[in-house]
PDB file of C-alpha atoms in Angstrom:
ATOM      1  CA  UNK A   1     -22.352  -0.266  -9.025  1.00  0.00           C
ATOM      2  CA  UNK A   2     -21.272  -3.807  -9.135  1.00  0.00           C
ATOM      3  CA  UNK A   3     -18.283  -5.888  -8.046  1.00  0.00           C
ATOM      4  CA  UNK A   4     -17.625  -6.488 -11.976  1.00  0.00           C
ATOM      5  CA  UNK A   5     -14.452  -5.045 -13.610  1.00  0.00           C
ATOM      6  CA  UNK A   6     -14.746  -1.828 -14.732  1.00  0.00           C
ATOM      7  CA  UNK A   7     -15.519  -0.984 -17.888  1.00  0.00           C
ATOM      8  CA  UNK A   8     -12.745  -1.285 -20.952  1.00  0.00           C
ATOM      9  CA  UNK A   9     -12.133   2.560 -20.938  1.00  0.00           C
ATOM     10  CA  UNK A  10      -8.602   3.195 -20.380  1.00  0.00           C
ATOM     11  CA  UNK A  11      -6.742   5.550 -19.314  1.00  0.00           C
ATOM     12  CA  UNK A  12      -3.551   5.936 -21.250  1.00  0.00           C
ATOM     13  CA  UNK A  13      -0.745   8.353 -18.439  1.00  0.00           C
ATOM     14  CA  UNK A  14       0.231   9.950 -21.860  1.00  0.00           C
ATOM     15  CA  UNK A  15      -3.208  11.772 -22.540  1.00  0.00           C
ATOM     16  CA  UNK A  16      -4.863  11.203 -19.050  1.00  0.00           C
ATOM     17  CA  UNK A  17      -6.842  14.723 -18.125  1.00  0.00           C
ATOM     18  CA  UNK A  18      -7.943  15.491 -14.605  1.00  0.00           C
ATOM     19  CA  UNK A  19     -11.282  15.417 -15.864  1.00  0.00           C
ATOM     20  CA  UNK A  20     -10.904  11.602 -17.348  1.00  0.00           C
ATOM     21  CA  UNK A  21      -9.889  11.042 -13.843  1.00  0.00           C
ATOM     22  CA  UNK A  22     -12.816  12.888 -12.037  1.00  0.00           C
ATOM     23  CA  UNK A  23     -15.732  10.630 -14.792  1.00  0.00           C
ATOM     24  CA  UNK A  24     -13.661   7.438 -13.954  1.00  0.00           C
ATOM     25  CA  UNK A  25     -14.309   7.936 -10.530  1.00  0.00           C
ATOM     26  CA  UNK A  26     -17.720   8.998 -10.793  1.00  0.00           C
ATOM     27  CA  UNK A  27     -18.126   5.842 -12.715  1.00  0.00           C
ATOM     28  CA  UNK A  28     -16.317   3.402 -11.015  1.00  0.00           C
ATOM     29  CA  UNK A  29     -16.996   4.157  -7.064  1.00  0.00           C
ATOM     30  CA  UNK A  30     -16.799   3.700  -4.591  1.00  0.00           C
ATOM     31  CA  UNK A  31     -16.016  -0.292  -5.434  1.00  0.00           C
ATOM     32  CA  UNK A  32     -12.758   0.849  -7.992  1.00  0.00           C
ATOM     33  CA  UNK A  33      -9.952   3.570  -6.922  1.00  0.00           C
ATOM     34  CA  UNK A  34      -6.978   4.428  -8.994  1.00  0.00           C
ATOM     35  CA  UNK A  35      -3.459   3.892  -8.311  1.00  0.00           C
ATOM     36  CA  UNK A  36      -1.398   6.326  -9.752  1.00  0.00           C
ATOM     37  CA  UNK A  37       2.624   6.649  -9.658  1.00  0.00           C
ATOM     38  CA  UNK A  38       3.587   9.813 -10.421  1.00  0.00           C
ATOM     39  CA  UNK A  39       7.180  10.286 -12.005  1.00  0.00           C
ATOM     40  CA  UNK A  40       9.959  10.478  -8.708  1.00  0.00           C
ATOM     41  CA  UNK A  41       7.367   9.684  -5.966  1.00  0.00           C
ATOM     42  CA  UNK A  42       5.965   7.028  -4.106  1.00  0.00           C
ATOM     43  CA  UNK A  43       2.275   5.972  -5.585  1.00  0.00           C
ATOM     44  CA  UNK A  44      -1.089   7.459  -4.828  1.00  0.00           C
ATOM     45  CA  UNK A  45      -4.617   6.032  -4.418  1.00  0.00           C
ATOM     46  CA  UNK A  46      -7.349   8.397  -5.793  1.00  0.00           C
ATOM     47  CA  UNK A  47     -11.077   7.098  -4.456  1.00  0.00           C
ATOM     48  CA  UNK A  48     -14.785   8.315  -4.257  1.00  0.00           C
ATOM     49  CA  UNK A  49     -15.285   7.651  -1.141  1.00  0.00           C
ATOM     50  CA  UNK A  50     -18.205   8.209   0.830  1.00  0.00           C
ATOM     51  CA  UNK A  51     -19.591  11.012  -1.647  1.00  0.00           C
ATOM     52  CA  UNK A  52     -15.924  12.861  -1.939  1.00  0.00           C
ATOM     53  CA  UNK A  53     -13.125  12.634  -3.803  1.00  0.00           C
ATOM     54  CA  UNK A  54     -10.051  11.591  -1.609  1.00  0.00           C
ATOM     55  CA  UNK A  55      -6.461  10.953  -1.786  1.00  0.00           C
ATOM     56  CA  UNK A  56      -4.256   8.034  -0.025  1.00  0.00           C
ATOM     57  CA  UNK A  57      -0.716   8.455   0.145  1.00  0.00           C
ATOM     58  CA  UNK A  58       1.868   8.463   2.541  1.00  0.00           C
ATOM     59  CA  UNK A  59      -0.272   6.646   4.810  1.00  0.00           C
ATOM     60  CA  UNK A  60      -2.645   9.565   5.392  1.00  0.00           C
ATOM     61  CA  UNK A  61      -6.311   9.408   3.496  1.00  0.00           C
ATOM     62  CA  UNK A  62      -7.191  13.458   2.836  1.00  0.00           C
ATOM     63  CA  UNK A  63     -10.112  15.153   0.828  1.00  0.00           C
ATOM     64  CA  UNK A  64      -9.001  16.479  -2.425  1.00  0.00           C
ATOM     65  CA  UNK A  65     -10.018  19.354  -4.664  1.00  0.00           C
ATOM     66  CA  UNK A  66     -10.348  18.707  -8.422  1.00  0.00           C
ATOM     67  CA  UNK A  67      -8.024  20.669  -9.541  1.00  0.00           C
ATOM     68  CA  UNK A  68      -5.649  18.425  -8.390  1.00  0.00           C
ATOM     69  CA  UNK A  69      -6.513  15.863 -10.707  1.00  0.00           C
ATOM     70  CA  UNK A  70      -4.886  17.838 -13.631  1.00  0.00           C
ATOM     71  CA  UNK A  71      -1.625  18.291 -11.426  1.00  0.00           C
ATOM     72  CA  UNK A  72      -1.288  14.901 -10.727  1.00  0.00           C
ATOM     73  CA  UNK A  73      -2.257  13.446 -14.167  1.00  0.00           C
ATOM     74  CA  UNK A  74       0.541  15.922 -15.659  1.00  0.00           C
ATOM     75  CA  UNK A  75       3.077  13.934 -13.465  1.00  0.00           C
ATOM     76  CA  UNK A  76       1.178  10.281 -13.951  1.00  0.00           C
ATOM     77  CA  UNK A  77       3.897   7.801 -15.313  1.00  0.00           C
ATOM     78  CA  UNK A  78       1.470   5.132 -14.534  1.00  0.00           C
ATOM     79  CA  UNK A  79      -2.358   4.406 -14.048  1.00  0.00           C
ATOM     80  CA  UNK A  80      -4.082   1.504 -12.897  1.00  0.00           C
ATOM     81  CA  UNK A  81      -7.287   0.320 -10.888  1.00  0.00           C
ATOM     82  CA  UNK A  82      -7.241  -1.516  -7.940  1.00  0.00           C
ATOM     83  CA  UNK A  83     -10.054  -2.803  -6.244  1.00  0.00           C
ATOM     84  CA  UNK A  84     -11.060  -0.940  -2.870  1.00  0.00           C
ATOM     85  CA  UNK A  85     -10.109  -3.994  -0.617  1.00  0.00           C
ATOM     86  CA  UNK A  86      -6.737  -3.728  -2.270  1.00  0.00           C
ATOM     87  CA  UNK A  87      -6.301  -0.288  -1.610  1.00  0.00           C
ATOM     88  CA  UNK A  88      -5.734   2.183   1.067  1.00  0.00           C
ATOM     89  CA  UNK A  89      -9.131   2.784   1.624  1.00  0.00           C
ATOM     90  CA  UNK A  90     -10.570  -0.726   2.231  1.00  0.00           C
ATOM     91  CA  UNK A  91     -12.744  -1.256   4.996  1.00  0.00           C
ATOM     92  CA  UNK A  92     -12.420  -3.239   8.089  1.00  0.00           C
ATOM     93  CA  UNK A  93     -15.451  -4.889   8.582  1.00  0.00           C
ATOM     94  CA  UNK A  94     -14.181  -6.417  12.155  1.00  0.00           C
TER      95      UNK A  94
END
């Protein structure tokens, strides 16, 4: 995958499905992650990272299941895309 913007495909937090989330991913990593607010709590950085699907938030970076996708797009009050170098998971090439 390139550096270039992901595609136009959006992903509208009213009708977002985990599985829109999962085929994002899938489409746009590991170069594009997802930042996702959820309503009442702090934001969360979804990646496919290194062949997995993984979570940042709270300052910890954990493996996540897929099912979790559908819980946290039921609580999504906002979705963007951040680039991985402007994320959680960026890597430190020093």
């Amino acid at each position: 995958m390139s550096e270039s913007e992901p595609s136009d495909e959006v992903l509208d937090r009213d009708t977002i499905t985990g599985n829109e989330i999962a085929n994002w991913l899938n489409a746009n990593g590991p170069e594009w992650v997802l930042k996702i607010d959820p309503l009442g709590e702090k934001a969360e950085h979804l990646g496919f990272i290194d062949g997995r699907f993984k979570l940042a938030a709270d300052g910890e970076i954990t493996n996540i299941a897929l099912d979790y996708f559908t819980q946290l797009a039921d609580r999504a009050r906002r979705v963007d895309y951040v680039h991985r170098d402007d994320s959680p998971f960026a890597v430190d090439d020093s």
